[in-house]
Amino acid sequence: MGTGAPGEDALSREQYAALADFRFRLRRFLAFSEAAAARAGLPPQQHQALLTLAGHAGRAPATVGLLAEQLLIAPHSAAELVARMVEGGLLTKTRSVEDRRRSEVSLTPRAEALLRTLTAAHLDELRNLAPALAEALAPVAR
């Protein structure tokens, strides 16, 4: 591993260009995602929360803490997000039977329907984007 001295382990112009192109394509996907969520009437963070909960593969039920961890937000921010989503009819929130301090959250049928539509659009976009992402990363992987 290098010491960080100038010129040591320097990236080539092609590698910089590849990283820049990759980040650009990721930003375009994120912009697509935010616009798709907005068209469905969801703020992007709520869409991310729904996706996190739908994709939760743990044995224990999903919690506010899980959302905080997965969305990289503070626990109190996750609690506020959940409160807005419960109020909006997207989530149900119940106290854990094992630990009454924990709140378990789950998607409502309305949220599941919204997420199905959004996910189908996202998968189509990713299928179109995948070859370009792989091509963008090729110079970096060498």
mmCIF file of N, CA and C in Angstrom:
data_model
loop_
_atom_site.group_PDB
_atom_site.id
_atom_site.type_symbol
_atom_site.label_atom_id
_atom_site.label_comp_id
_atom_site.label_asym_id
_atom_site.label_seq_id
_atom_site.Cartn_x
_atom_site.Cartn_y
_atom_site.Cartn_z
ATOM 1 N N MET A 1 0.851 -1.180 0.000
ATOM 2 C CA MET A 1 0.000 0.000 0.000
ATOM 3 C C MET A 1 0.887 1.230 0.000
ATOM 4 N N GLY A 2 0.457 2.263 -0.695
ATOM 5 C CA GLY A 2 1.265 3.466 -0.823
ATOM 6 C C GLY A 2 1.195 4.353 0.407
ATOM 7 N N THR A 3 2.110 5.315 0.418
ATOM 8 C CA THR A 3 2.174 6.254 1.535
ATOM 9 C C THR A 3 1.380 7.517 1.273
ATOM 10 N N GLY A 4 0.866 7.637 0.062
ATOM 11 C CA GLY A 4 0.108 8.830 -0.277
ATOM 12 C C GLY A 4 0.980 9.924 -0.866
ATOM 13 N N ALA A 5 2.265 9.610 -1.092
ATOM 14 C CA ALA A 5 3.174 10.589 -1.675
ATOM 15 C C ALA A 5 2.715 10.910 -3.095
ATOM 16 N N PRO A 6 2.945 12.140 -3.555
ATOM 17 C CA PRO A 6 2.533 12.523 -4.910
ATOM 18 C C PRO A 6 3.103 11.562 -5.941
ATOM 19 N N GLY A 7 2.258 11.134 -6.865
ATOM 20 C CA GLY A 7 2.691 10.240 -7.932
ATOM 21 C C GLY A 7 2.620 8.771 -7.576
ATOM 22 N N GLU A 8 2.592 8.443 -6.290
ATOM 23 C CA GLU A 8 2.562 7.046 -5.883
ATOM 24 C C GLU A 8 1.123 6.532 -5.959
ATOM 25 N N ASP A 9 0.965 5.387 -6.572
ATOM 26 C CA ASP A 9 -0.354 4.768 -6.724
ATOM 27 C C ASP A 9 -1.342 5.714 -7.406
ATOM 28 N N ALA A 10 -0.831 6.569 -8.284
ATOM 29 C CA ALA A 10 -1.697 7.534 -8.960
ATOM 30 C C ALA A 10 -2.653 6.820 -9.891
ATOM 31 N N LEU A 11 -3.844 7.348 -9.950
ATOM 32 C CA LEU A 11 -4.821 6.834 -10.893
ATOM 33 C C LEU A 11 -4.560 7.438 -12.262
ATOM 34 N N SER A 12 -4.896 6.686 -13.274
ATOM 35 C CA SER A 12 -4.752 7.218 -14.632
ATOM 36 C C SER A 12 -5.924 8.141 -14.936
ATOM 37 N N ARG A 13 -5.753 8.948 -15.956
ATOM 38 C CA ARG A 13 -6.836 9.831 -16.403
ATOM 39 C C ARG A 13 -8.058 8.982 -16.766
ATOM 40 N N GLU A 14 -7.824 7.825 -17.372
ATOM 41 C CA GLU A 14 -8.919 6.924 -17.754
ATOM 42 C C GLU A 14 -9.676 6.432 -16.505
ATOM 43 N N GLN A 15 -8.962 6.130 -15.432
ATOM 44 C CA GLN A 15 -9.619 5.685 -14.202
ATOM 45 C C GLN A 15 -10.433 6.813 -13.562
ATOM 46 N N TYR A 16 -9.873 8.032 -13.556
ATOM 47 C CA TYR A 16 -10.640 9.177 -13.054
ATOM 48 C C TYR A 16 -11.910 9.372 -13.879
ATOM 49 N N ALA A 17 -11.754 9.284 -15.195
ATOM 50 C CA ALA A 17 -12.908 9.453 -16.082
ATOM 51 C C ALA A 17 -13.947 8.359 -15.824
ATOM 52 N N ALA A 18 -13.481 7.139 -15.594
ATOM 53 C CA ALA A 18 -14.400 6.036 -15.330
ATOM 54 C C ALA A 18 -15.168 6.262 -14.033
ATOM 55 N N LEU A 19 -14.453 6.686 -12.993
ATOM 56 C CA LEU A 19 -15.126 6.964 -11.717
ATOM 57 C C LEU A 19 -16.120 8.115 -11.853
ATOM 58 N N ALA A 20 -15.734 9.141 -12.585
ATOM 59 C CA ALA A 20 -16.633 10.280 -12.800
ATOM 60 C C ALA A 20 -17.874 9.834 -13.566
ATOM 61 N N ASP A 21 -17.684 9.023 -14.596
ATOM 62 C CA ASP A 21 -18.809 8.533 -15.381
ATOM 63 C C ASP A 21 -19.725 7.649 -14.529
ATOM 64 N N PHE A 22 -19.133 6.790 -13.715
ATOM 65 C CA PHE A 22 -19.918 5.920 -12.831
ATOM 66 C C PHE A 22 -20.759 6.752 -11.868
ATOM 67 N N ARG A 23 -20.141 7.742 -11.235
ATOM 68 C CA ARG A 23 -20.880 8.608 -10.295
ATOM 69 C C ARG A 23 -21.987 9.376 -11.020
ATOM 70 N N PHE A 24 -21.713 9.833 -12.234
ATOM 71 C CA PHE A 24 -22.732 10.527 -13.018
ATOM 72 C C PHE A 24 -23.922 9.612 -13.274
ATOM 73 N N ARG A 25 -23.652 8.381 -13.661
ATOM 74 C CA ARG A 25 -24.738 7.430 -13.947
ATOM 75 C C ARG A 25 -25.519 7.096 -12.672
ATOM 76 N N LEU A 26 -24.825 6.990 -11.547
ATOM 77 C CA LEU A 26 -25.529 6.764 -10.273
ATOM 78 C C LEU A 26 -26.416 7.956 -9.929
ATOM 79 N N ARG A 27 -25.899 9.164 -10.123
ATOM 80 C CA ARG A 27 -26.707 10.366 -9.844
ATOM 81 C C ARG A 27 -27.930 10.416 -10.746
ATOM 82 N N ARG A 28 -27.767 10.017 -12.007
ATOM 83 C CA ARG A 28 -28.917 9.986 -12.920
ATOM 84 C C ARG A 28 -29.946 8.971 -12.437
ATOM 85 N N PHE A 29 -29.486 7.821 -11.953
ATOM 86 C CA PHE A 29 -30.430 6.830 -11.433
ATOM 87 C C PHE A 29 -31.140 7.377 -10.201
ATOM 88 N N LEU A 30 -30.408 8.020 -9.314
ATOM 89 C CA LEU A 30 -31.031 8.593 -8.119
ATOM 90 C C LEU A 30 -32.036 9.677 -8.492
ATOM 91 N N ALA A 31 -31.707 10.480 -9.503
ATOM 92 C CA ALA A 31 -32.654 11.502 -9.968
ATOM 93 C C ALA A 31 -33.903 10.835 -10.543
ATOM 94 N N PHE A 32 -33.709 9.771 -11.306
ATOM 95 C CA PHE A 32 -34.852 9.003 -11.820
ATOM 96 C C PHE A 32 -35.702 8.493 -10.665
ATOM 97 N N SER A 33 -35.054 7.929 -9.662
ATOM 98 C CA SER A 33 -35.747 7.348 -8.521
ATOM 99 C C SER A 33 -36.557 8.395 -7.762
ATOM 100 N N GLU A 34 -35.946 9.544 -7.532
ATOM 101 C CA GLU A 34 -36.642 10.617 -6.817
ATOM 102 C C GLU A 34 -37.837 11.118 -7.612
ATOM 103 N N ALA A 35 -37.677 11.255 -8.931
ATOM 104 C CA ALA A 35 -38.775 11.724 -9.778
ATOM 105 C C ALA A 35 -39.905 10.691 -9.813
ATOM 106 N N ALA A 36 -39.552 9.415 -9.893
ATOM 107 C CA ALA A 36 -40.578 8.367 -9.916
ATOM 108 C C ALA A 36 -41.359 8.350 -8.606
ATOM 109 N N ALA A 37 -40.652 8.498 -7.490
ATOM 110 C CA ALA A 37 -41.323 8.545 -6.189
ATOM 111 C C ALA A 37 -42.248 9.749 -6.118
ATOM 112 N N ALA A 38 -41.778 10.894 -6.582
ATOM 113 C CA ALA A 38 -42.595 12.109 -6.546
ATOM 114 C C ALA A 38 -43.860 11.941 -7.389
ATOM 115 N N ARG A 39 -43.728 11.321 -8.561
ATOM 116 C CA ARG A 39 -44.908 11.088 -9.411
ATOM 117 C C ARG A 39 -45.911 10.173 -8.711
ATOM 118 N N ALA A 40 -45.419 9.279 -7.856
ATOM 119 C CA ALA A 40 -46.297 8.375 -7.104
ATOM 120 C C ALA A 40 -46.823 9.030 -5.834
ATOM 121 N N GLY A 41 -46.400 10.285 -5.592
ATOM 122 C CA GLY A 41 -46.869 11.007 -4.411
ATOM 123 C C GLY A 41 -46.083 10.728 -3.150
ATOM 124 N N LEU A 42 -44.862 10.219 -3.307
ATOM 125 C CA LEU A 42 -44.016 9.897 -2.152
ATOM 126 C C LEU A 42 -42.753 10.740 -2.135
ATOM 127 N N PRO A 43 -42.388 11.274 -0.980
ATOM 128 C CA PRO A 43 -41.048 11.849 -0.865
ATOM 129 C C PRO A 43 -40.020 10.717 -1.016
ATOM 130 N N PRO A 44 -38.848 11.007 -1.575
ATOM 131 C CA PRO A 44 -37.845 9.959 -1.789
ATOM 132 C C PRO A 44 -37.509 9.164 -0.519
ATOM 133 N N GLN A 45 -37.425 9.828 0.620
ATOM 134 C CA GLN A 45 -37.070 9.111 1.847
ATOM 135 C C GLN A 45 -38.158 8.110 2.235
ATOM 136 N N GLN A 46 -39.411 8.437 1.974
ATOM 137 C CA GLN A 46 -40.486 7.486 2.266
ATOM 138 C C GLN A 46 -40.407 6.290 1.326
ATOM 139 N N HIS A 47 -40.069 6.544 0.061
ATOM 140 C CA HIS A 47 -39.879 5.430 -0.870
ATOM 141 C C HIS A 47 -38.752 4.519 -0.380
ATOM 142 N N GLN A 48 -37.651 5.116 0.053
ATOM 143 C CA GLN A 48 -36.525 4.330 0.558
ATOM 144 C C GLN A 48 -36.940 3.529 1.796
ATOM 145 N N ALA A 49 -37.739 4.123 2.650
ATOM 146 C CA ALA A 49 -38.206 3.423 3.845
ATOM 147 C C ALA A 49 -39.078 2.227 3.462
ATOM 148 N N LEU A 50 -39.975 2.423 2.501
ATOM 149 C CA LEU A 50 -40.830 1.314 2.065
ATOM 150 C C LEU A 50 -39.986 0.183 1.493
ATOM 151 N N LEU A 51 -39.018 0.539 0.687
ATOM 152 C CA LEU A 51 -38.144 -0.467 0.089
ATOM 153 C C LEU A 51 -37.345 -1.210 1.161
ATOM 154 N N THR A 52 -36.858 -0.485 2.136
ATOM 155 C CA THR A 52 -36.115 -1.104 3.243
ATOM 156 C C THR A 52 -36.987 -2.109 3.983
ATOM 157 N N LEU A 53 -38.205 -1.711 4.281
ATOM 158 C CA LEU A 53 -39.105 -2.599 5.030
ATOM 159 C C LEU A 53 -39.517 -3.805 4.199
ATOM 160 N N ALA A 54 -39.812 -3.588 2.924
ATOM 161 C CA ALA A 54 -40.211 -4.705 2.061
ATOM 162 C C ALA A 54 -39.062 -5.692 1.865
ATOM 163 N N GLY A 55 -37.844 -5.165 1.853
ATOM 164 C CA GLY A 55 -36.678 -6.017 1.635
ATOM 165 C C GLY A 55 -36.058 -6.575 2.902
ATOM 166 N N HIS A 56 -36.630 -6.241 4.038
ATOM 167 C CA HIS A 56 -36.069 -6.716 5.313
ATOM 168 C C HIS A 56 -36.161 -8.236 5.375
ATOM 169 N N ALA A 57 -35.011 -8.863 5.482
ATOM 170 C CA ALA A 57 -34.966 -10.322 5.472
ATOM 171 C C ALA A 57 -34.645 -10.903 6.846
ATOM 172 N N GLY A 58 -34.581 -10.070 7.848
ATOM 173 C CA GLY A 58 -34.248 -10.558 9.181
ATOM 174 C C GLY A 58 -35.363 -11.403 9.771
ATOM 175 N N ARG A 59 -35.011 -12.158 10.763
ATOM 176 C CA ARG A 59 -36.000 -13.013 11.430
ATOM 177 C C ARG A 59 -36.918 -12.185 12.317
ATOM 178 N N ALA A 60 -36.371 -11.151 12.914
ATOM 179 C CA ALA A 60 -37.169 -10.300 13.787
ATOM 180 C C ALA A 60 -37.948 -9.305 12.935
ATOM 181 N N PRO A 61 -39.087 -8.850 13.423
ATOM 182 C CA PRO A 61 -39.849 -7.840 12.675
ATOM 183 C C PRO A 61 -39.039 -6.555 12.499
ATOM 184 N N ALA A 62 -39.373 -5.822 11.459
ATOM 185 C CA ALA A 62 -38.699 -4.551 11.197
ATOM 186 C C ALA A 62 -39.078 -3.538 12.274
ATOM 187 N N THR A 63 -38.129 -2.687 12.613
ATOM 188 C CA THR A 63 -38.329 -1.697 13.674
ATOM 189 C C THR A 63 -37.933 -0.305 13.182
ATOM 190 N N VAL A 64 -38.277 0.675 13.988
ATOM 191 C CA VAL A 64 -37.852 2.048 13.724
ATOM 192 C C VAL A 64 -36.324 2.102 13.717
ATOM 193 N N GLY A 65 -35.697 1.370 14.609
ATOM 194 C CA GLY A 65 -34.233 1.323 14.658
ATOM 195 C C GLY A 65 -33.625 0.786 13.377
ATOM 196 N N LEU A 66 -34.245 -0.227 12.794
ATOM 197 C CA LEU A 66 -33.766 -0.767 11.519
ATOM 198 C C LEU A 66 -33.812 0.325 10.449
ATOM 199 N N LEU A 67 -34.912 1.063 10.400
ATOM 200 C CA LEU A 67 -35.012 2.150 9.418
ATOM 201 C C LEU A 67 -33.922 3.187 9.636
ATOM 202 N N ALA A 68 -33.692 3.553 10.879
ATOM 203 C CA ALA A 68 -32.637 4.527 11.175
ATOM 204 C C ALA A 68 -31.295 4.025 10.649
ATOM 205 N N GLU A 69 -30.996 2.779 10.933
ATOM 206 C CA GLU A 69 -29.723 2.189 10.504
ATOM 207 C C GLU A 69 -29.615 2.126 8.990
ATOM 208 N N GLN A 70 -30.640 1.624 8.334
ATOM 209 C CA GLN A 70 -30.588 1.423 6.895
ATOM 210 C C GLN A 70 -30.651 2.725 6.096
ATOM 211 N N LEU A 71 -31.341 3.720 6.615
ATOM 212 C CA LEU A 71 -31.452 4.999 5.915
ATOM 213 C C LEU A 71 -30.358 5.985 6.331
ATOM 214 N N LEU A 72 -29.515 5.560 7.269
ATOM 215 C CA LEU A 72 -28.416 6.392 7.768
ATOM 216 C C LEU A 72 -28.942 7.708 8.348
ATOM 217 N N ILE A 73 -29.967 7.583 9.191
ATOM 218 C CA ILE A 73 -30.535 8.757 9.855
ATOM 219 C C ILE A 73 -30.582 8.488 11.357
ATOM 220 N N ALA A 74 -30.738 9.542 12.130
ATOM 221 C CA ALA A 74 -30.806 9.417 13.586
ATOM 222 C C ALA A 74 -32.113 8.717 13.982
ATOM 223 N N PRO A 75 -32.086 7.985 15.092
ATOM 224 C CA PRO A 75 -33.303 7.291 15.535
ATOM 225 C C PRO A 75 -34.522 8.203 15.681
ATOM 226 N N HIS A 76 -34.320 9.419 16.208
ATOM 227 C CA HIS A 76 -35.477 10.314 16.347
ATOM 228 C C HIS A 76 -36.011 10.748 14.987
ATOM 229 N N SER A 77 -35.130 10.871 13.989
ATOM 230 C CA SER A 77 -35.571 11.208 12.638
ATOM 231 C C SER A 77 -36.363 10.052 12.033
ATOM 232 N N ALA A 78 -35.916 8.824 12.312
ATOM 233 C CA ALA A 78 -36.647 7.650 11.832
ATOM 234 C C ALA A 78 -38.017 7.575 12.487
ATOM 235 N N ALA A 79 -38.091 7.897 13.772
ATOM 236 C CA ALA A 79 -39.378 7.876 14.479
ATOM 237 C C ALA A 79 -40.326 8.907 13.876
ATOM 238 N N GLU A 80 -39.817 10.088 13.535
ATOM 239 C CA GLU A 80 -40.644 11.120 12.901
ATOM 240 C C GLU A 80 -41.097 10.681 11.513
ATOM 241 N N LEU A 81 -40.196 10.053 10.763
ATOM 242 C CA LEU A 81 -40.532 9.540 9.441
ATOM 243 C C LEU A 81 -41.645 8.502 9.543
ATOM 244 N N VAL A 82 -41.499 7.585 10.474
ATOM 245 C CA VAL A 82 -42.525 6.553 10.668
ATOM 246 C C VAL A 82 -43.857 7.191 11.050
ATOM 247 N N ALA A 83 -43.829 8.176 11.924
ATOM 248 C CA ALA A 83 -45.076 8.837 12.335
ATOM 249 C C ALA A 83 -45.784 9.451 11.129
ATOM 250 N N ARG A 84 -45.027 10.108 10.247
ATOM 251 C CA ARG A 84 -45.624 10.699 9.044
ATOM 252 C C ARG A 84 -46.187 9.613 8.133
ATOM 253 N N MET A 85 -45.488 8.499 8.034
ATOM 254 C CA MET A 85 -45.927 7.424 7.150
ATOM 255 C C MET A 85 -47.141 6.689 7.717
ATOM 256 N N VAL A 86 -47.215 6.560 9.033
ATOM 257 C CA VAL A 86 -48.400 5.983 9.662
ATOM 258 C C VAL A 86 -49.593 6.905 9.401
ATOM 259 N N GLU A 87 -49.370 8.198 9.610
ATOM 260 C CA GLU A 87 -50.422 9.188 9.379
ATOM 261 C C GLU A 87 -50.880 9.185 7.913
ATOM 262 N N GLY A 88 -49.959 8.921 7.004
ATOM 263 C CA GLY A 88 -50.275 8.878 5.578
ATOM 264 C C GLY A 88 -50.831 7.552 5.099
ATOM 265 N N GLY A 89 -51.021 6.613 6.017
ATOM 266 C CA GLY A 89 -51.600 5.331 5.646
ATOM 267 C C GLY A 89 -50.654 4.366 4.957
ATOM 268 N N LEU A 90 -49.349 4.580 5.123
ATOM 269 C CA LEU A 90 -48.362 3.721 4.473
ATOM 270 C C LEU A 90 -47.814 2.635 5.390
ATOM 271 N N LEU A 91 -47.815 2.883 6.689
ATOM 272 C CA LEU A 91 -47.255 1.934 7.651
ATOM 273 C C LEU A 91 -48.212 1.708 8.803
ATOM 274 N N THR A 92 -48.049 0.556 9.414
ATOM 275 C CA THR A 92 -48.664 0.317 10.717
ATOM 276 C C THR A 92 -47.521 0.196 11.716
ATOM 277 N N LYS A 93 -47.787 0.629 12.932
ATOM 278 C CA LYS A 93 -46.752 0.606 13.977
ATOM 279 C C LYS A 93 -47.371 -0.006 15.219
ATOM 280 N N THR A 94 -46.678 -1.002 15.759
ATOM 281 C CA THR A 94 -47.142 -1.659 16.983
ATOM 282 C C THR A 94 -45.975 -1.830 17.939
ATOM 283 N N ARG A 95 -46.270 -1.954 19.215
ATOM 284 C CA ARG A 95 -45.244 -2.226 20.224
ATOM 285 C C ARG A 95 -44.851 -3.694 20.136
ATOM 286 N N SER A 96 -43.578 -3.957 20.283
ATOM 287 C CA SER A 96 -43.079 -5.320 20.289
ATOM 288 C C SER A 96 -43.603 -6.053 21.515
ATOM 289 N N VAL A 97 -43.989 -7.297 21.322
ATOM 290 C CA VAL A 97 -44.457 -8.110 22.438
ATOM 291 C C VAL A 97 -43.282 -8.447 23.357
ATOM 292 N N GLU A 98 -42.112 -8.725 22.780
ATOM 293 C CA GLU A 98 -40.934 -9.105 23.568
ATOM 294 C C GLU A 98 -40.295 -7.924 24.291
ATOM 295 N N ASP A 99 -40.309 -6.756 23.660
ATOM 296 C CA ASP A 99 -39.648 -5.578 24.235
ATOM 297 C C ASP A 99 -40.534 -4.369 23.968
ATOM 298 N N ARG A 100 -41.279 -3.964 24.946
ATOM 299 C CA ARG A 100 -42.264 -2.890 24.781
ATOM 300 C C ARG A 100 -41.624 -1.549 24.409
ATOM 301 N N ARG A 101 -40.303 -1.418 24.534
ATOM 302 C CA ARG A 101 -39.628 -0.172 24.142
ATOM 303 C C ARG A 101 -39.464 -0.075 22.631
ATOM 304 N N ARG A 102 -39.595 -1.195 21.956
ATOM 305 C CA ARG A 102 -39.379 -1.231 20.509
ATOM 306 C C ARG A 102 -40.701 -1.125 19.764
ATOM 307 N N SER A 103 -40.664 -0.379 18.682
ATOM 308 C CA SER A 103 -41.830 -0.271 17.809
ATOM 309 C C SER A 103 -41.563 -1.047 16.532
ATOM 310 N N GLU A 104 -42.462 -1.955 16.210
ATOM 311 C CA GLU A 104 -42.365 -2.731 14.976
ATOM 312 C C GLU A 104 -43.213 -2.055 13.910
ATOM 313 N N VAL A 105 -42.711 -2.025 12.701
ATOM 314 C CA VAL A 105 -43.416 -1.364 11.613
ATOM 315 C C VAL A 105 -43.605 -2.323 10.442
ATOM 316 N N SER A 106 -44.702 -2.139 9.737
ATOM 317 C CA SER A 106 -44.965 -2.952 8.546
ATOM 318 C C SER A 106 -45.741 -2.134 7.528
ATOM 319 N N LEU A 107 -45.662 -2.574 6.290
ATOM 320 C CA LEU A 107 -46.316 -1.888 5.187
ATOM 321 C C LEU A 107 -47.819 -2.149 5.196
ATOM 322 N N THR A 108 -48.571 -1.154 4.811
ATOM 323 C CA THR A 108 -50.008 -1.334 4.606
ATOM 324 C C THR A 108 -50.211 -1.845 3.176
ATOM 325 N N PRO A 109 -51.389 -2.368 2.862
ATOM 326 C CA PRO A 109 -51.662 -2.780 1.479
ATOM 327 C C PRO A 109 -51.472 -1.629 0.480
ATOM 328 N N ARG A 110 -51.836 -0.419 0.865
ATOM 329 C CA ARG A 110 -51.634 0.743 -0.009
ATOM 330 C C ARG A 110 -50.151 0.931 -0.314
ATOM 331 N N ALA A 111 -49.313 0.828 0.711
ATOM 332 C CA ALA A 111 -47.869 0.979 0.523
ATOM 333 C C ALA A 111 -47.318 -0.136 -0.362
ATOM 334 N N GLU A 112 -47.795 -1.346 -0.156
ATOM 335 C CA GLU A 112 -47.328 -2.470 -0.976
ATOM 336 C C GLU A 112 -47.655 -2.243 -2.444
ATOM 337 N N ALA A 113 -48.842 -1.726 -2.730
ATOM 338 C CA ALA A 113 -49.232 -1.452 -4.117
ATOM 339 C C ALA A 113 -48.356 -0.355 -4.725
ATOM 340 N N LEU A 114 -48.145 0.724 -3.994
ATOM 341 C CA LEU A 114 -47.271 1.802 -4.473
ATOM 342 C C LEU A 114 -45.864 1.279 -4.747
ATOM 343 N N LEU A 115 -45.359 0.487 -3.818
ATOM 344 C CA LEU A 115 -43.994 -0.021 -3.946
ATOM 345 C C LEU A 115 -43.864 -0.972 -5.131
ATOM 346 N N ARG A 116 -44.869 -1.790 -5.373
ATOM 347 C CA ARG A 116 -44.834 -2.695 -6.539
ATOM 348 C C ARG A 116 -44.671 -1.896 -7.829
ATOM 349 N N THR A 117 -45.456 -0.844 -7.964
ATOM 350 C CA THR A 117 -45.389 -0.014 -9.168
ATOM 351 C C THR A 117 -44.024 0.660 -9.293
ATOM 352 N N LEU A 118 -43.567 1.243 -8.208
ATOM 353 C CA LEU A 118 -42.264 1.917 -8.237
ATOM 354 C C LEU A 118 -41.125 0.937 -8.513
ATOM 355 N N THR A 119 -41.189 -0.221 -7.909
ATOM 356 C CA THR A 119 -40.110 -1.193 -8.068
ATOM 357 C C THR A 119 -40.041 -1.701 -9.499
ATOM 358 N N ALA A 120 -41.179 -1.916 -10.127
ATOM 359 C CA ALA A 120 -41.174 -2.356 -11.523
ATOM 360 C C ALA A 120 -40.471 -1.323 -12.399
ATOM 361 N N ALA A 121 -40.780 -0.042 -12.186
ATOM 362 C CA ALA A 121 -40.127 1.016 -12.961
ATOM 363 C C ALA A 121 -38.626 1.062 -12.673
ATOM 364 N N HIS A 122 -38.248 0.887 -11.414
ATOM 365 C CA HIS A 122 -36.825 0.914 -11.041
ATOM 366 C C HIS A 122 -36.070 -0.269 -11.646
ATOM 367 N N LEU A 123 -36.680 -1.428 -11.649
ATOM 368 C CA LEU A 123 -36.012 -2.592 -12.236
ATOM 369 C C LEU A 123 -35.803 -2.409 -13.732
ATOM 370 N N ASP A 124 -36.783 -1.842 -14.423
ATOM 371 C CA ASP A 124 -36.606 -1.553 -15.847
ATOM 372 C C ASP A 124 -35.440 -0.586 -16.062
ATOM 373 N N GLU A 125 -35.403 0.465 -15.252
ATOM 374 C CA GLU A 125 -34.324 1.445 -15.365
ATOM 375 C C GLU A 125 -32.969 0.794 -15.089
ATOM 376 N N LEU A 126 -32.905 -0.055 -14.073
ATOM 377 C CA LEU A 126 -31.632 -0.719 -13.742
ATOM 378 C C LEU A 126 -31.201 -1.690 -14.839
ATOM 379 N N ARG A 127 -32.150 -2.373 -15.449
ATOM 380 C CA ARG A 127 -31.797 -3.280 -16.554
ATOM 381 C C ARG A 127 -31.171 -2.500 -17.705
ATOM 382 N N ASN A 128 -31.696 -1.307 -17.952
ATOM 383 C CA ASN A 128 -31.132 -0.471 -19.014
ATOM 384 C C ASN A 128 -29.789 0.124 -18.609
ATOM 385 N N LEU A 129 -29.624 0.396 -17.328
ATOM 386 C CA LEU A 129 -28.428 1.059 -16.832
ATOM 387 C C LEU A 129 -27.263 0.095 -16.568
ATOM 388 N N ALA A 130 -27.553 -1.151 -16.272
ATOM 389 C CA ALA A 130 -26.517 -2.111 -15.859
ATOM 390 C C ALA A 130 -25.345 -2.198 -16.837
ATOM 391 N N PRO A 131 -25.577 -2.340 -18.141
ATOM 392 C CA PRO A 131 -24.417 -2.421 -19.050
ATOM 393 C C PRO A 131 -23.549 -1.162 -19.010
ATOM 394 N N ALA A 132 -24.170 -0.001 -18.902
ATOM 395 C CA ALA A 132 -23.397 1.248 -18.857
ATOM 396 C C ALA A 132 -22.589 1.344 -17.567
ATOM 397 N N LEU A 133 -23.164 0.888 -16.454
ATOM 398 C CA LEU A 133 -22.414 0.898 -15.187
ATOM 399 C C LEU A 133 -21.212 -0.044 -15.267
ATOM 400 N N ALA A 134 -21.437 -1.220 -15.805
ATOM 401 C CA ALA A 134 -20.337 -2.182 -15.929
ATOM 402 C C ALA A 134 -19.241 -1.619 -16.848
ATOM 403 N N GLU A 135 -19.655 -0.994 -17.931
ATOM 404 C CA GLU A 135 -18.683 -0.391 -18.856
ATOM 405 C C GLU A 135 -17.919 0.734 -18.188
ATOM 406 N N ALA A 136 -18.613 1.544 -17.393
ATOM 407 C CA ALA A 136 -17.965 2.659 -16.702
ATOM 408 C C ALA A 136 -16.930 2.158 -15.703
ATOM 409 N N LEU A 137 -17.201 1.033 -15.070
ATOM 410 C CA LEU A 137 -16.285 0.505 -14.056
ATOM 411 C C LEU A 137 -15.125 -0.308 -14.621
ATOM 412 N N ALA A 138 -15.211 -0.710 -15.871
ATOM 413 C CA ALA A 138 -14.180 -1.582 -16.450
ATOM 414 C C ALA A 138 -12.771 -1.021 -16.284
ATOM 415 N N PRO A 139 -12.512 0.264 -16.566
ATOM 416 C CA PRO A 139 -11.141 0.783 -16.400
ATOM 417 C C PRO A 139 -10.672 0.786 -14.944
ATOM 418 N N VAL A 140 -11.573 0.864 -14.012
ATOM 419 C CA VAL A 140 -11.201 0.893 -12.601
ATOM 420 C C VAL A 140 -10.864 -0.509 -12.106
ATOM 421 N N ALA A 141 -11.515 -1.507 -12.686
ATOM 422 C CA ALA A 141 -11.335 -2.890 -12.226
ATOM 423 C C ALA A 141 -10.022 -3.499 -12.732
ATOM 424 N N ARG A 142 -9.379 -2.845 -13.627
ATOM 425 C CA ARG A 142 -8.114 -3.410 -14.186
ATOM 426 C C ARG A 142 -6.993 -3.317 -13.210
#
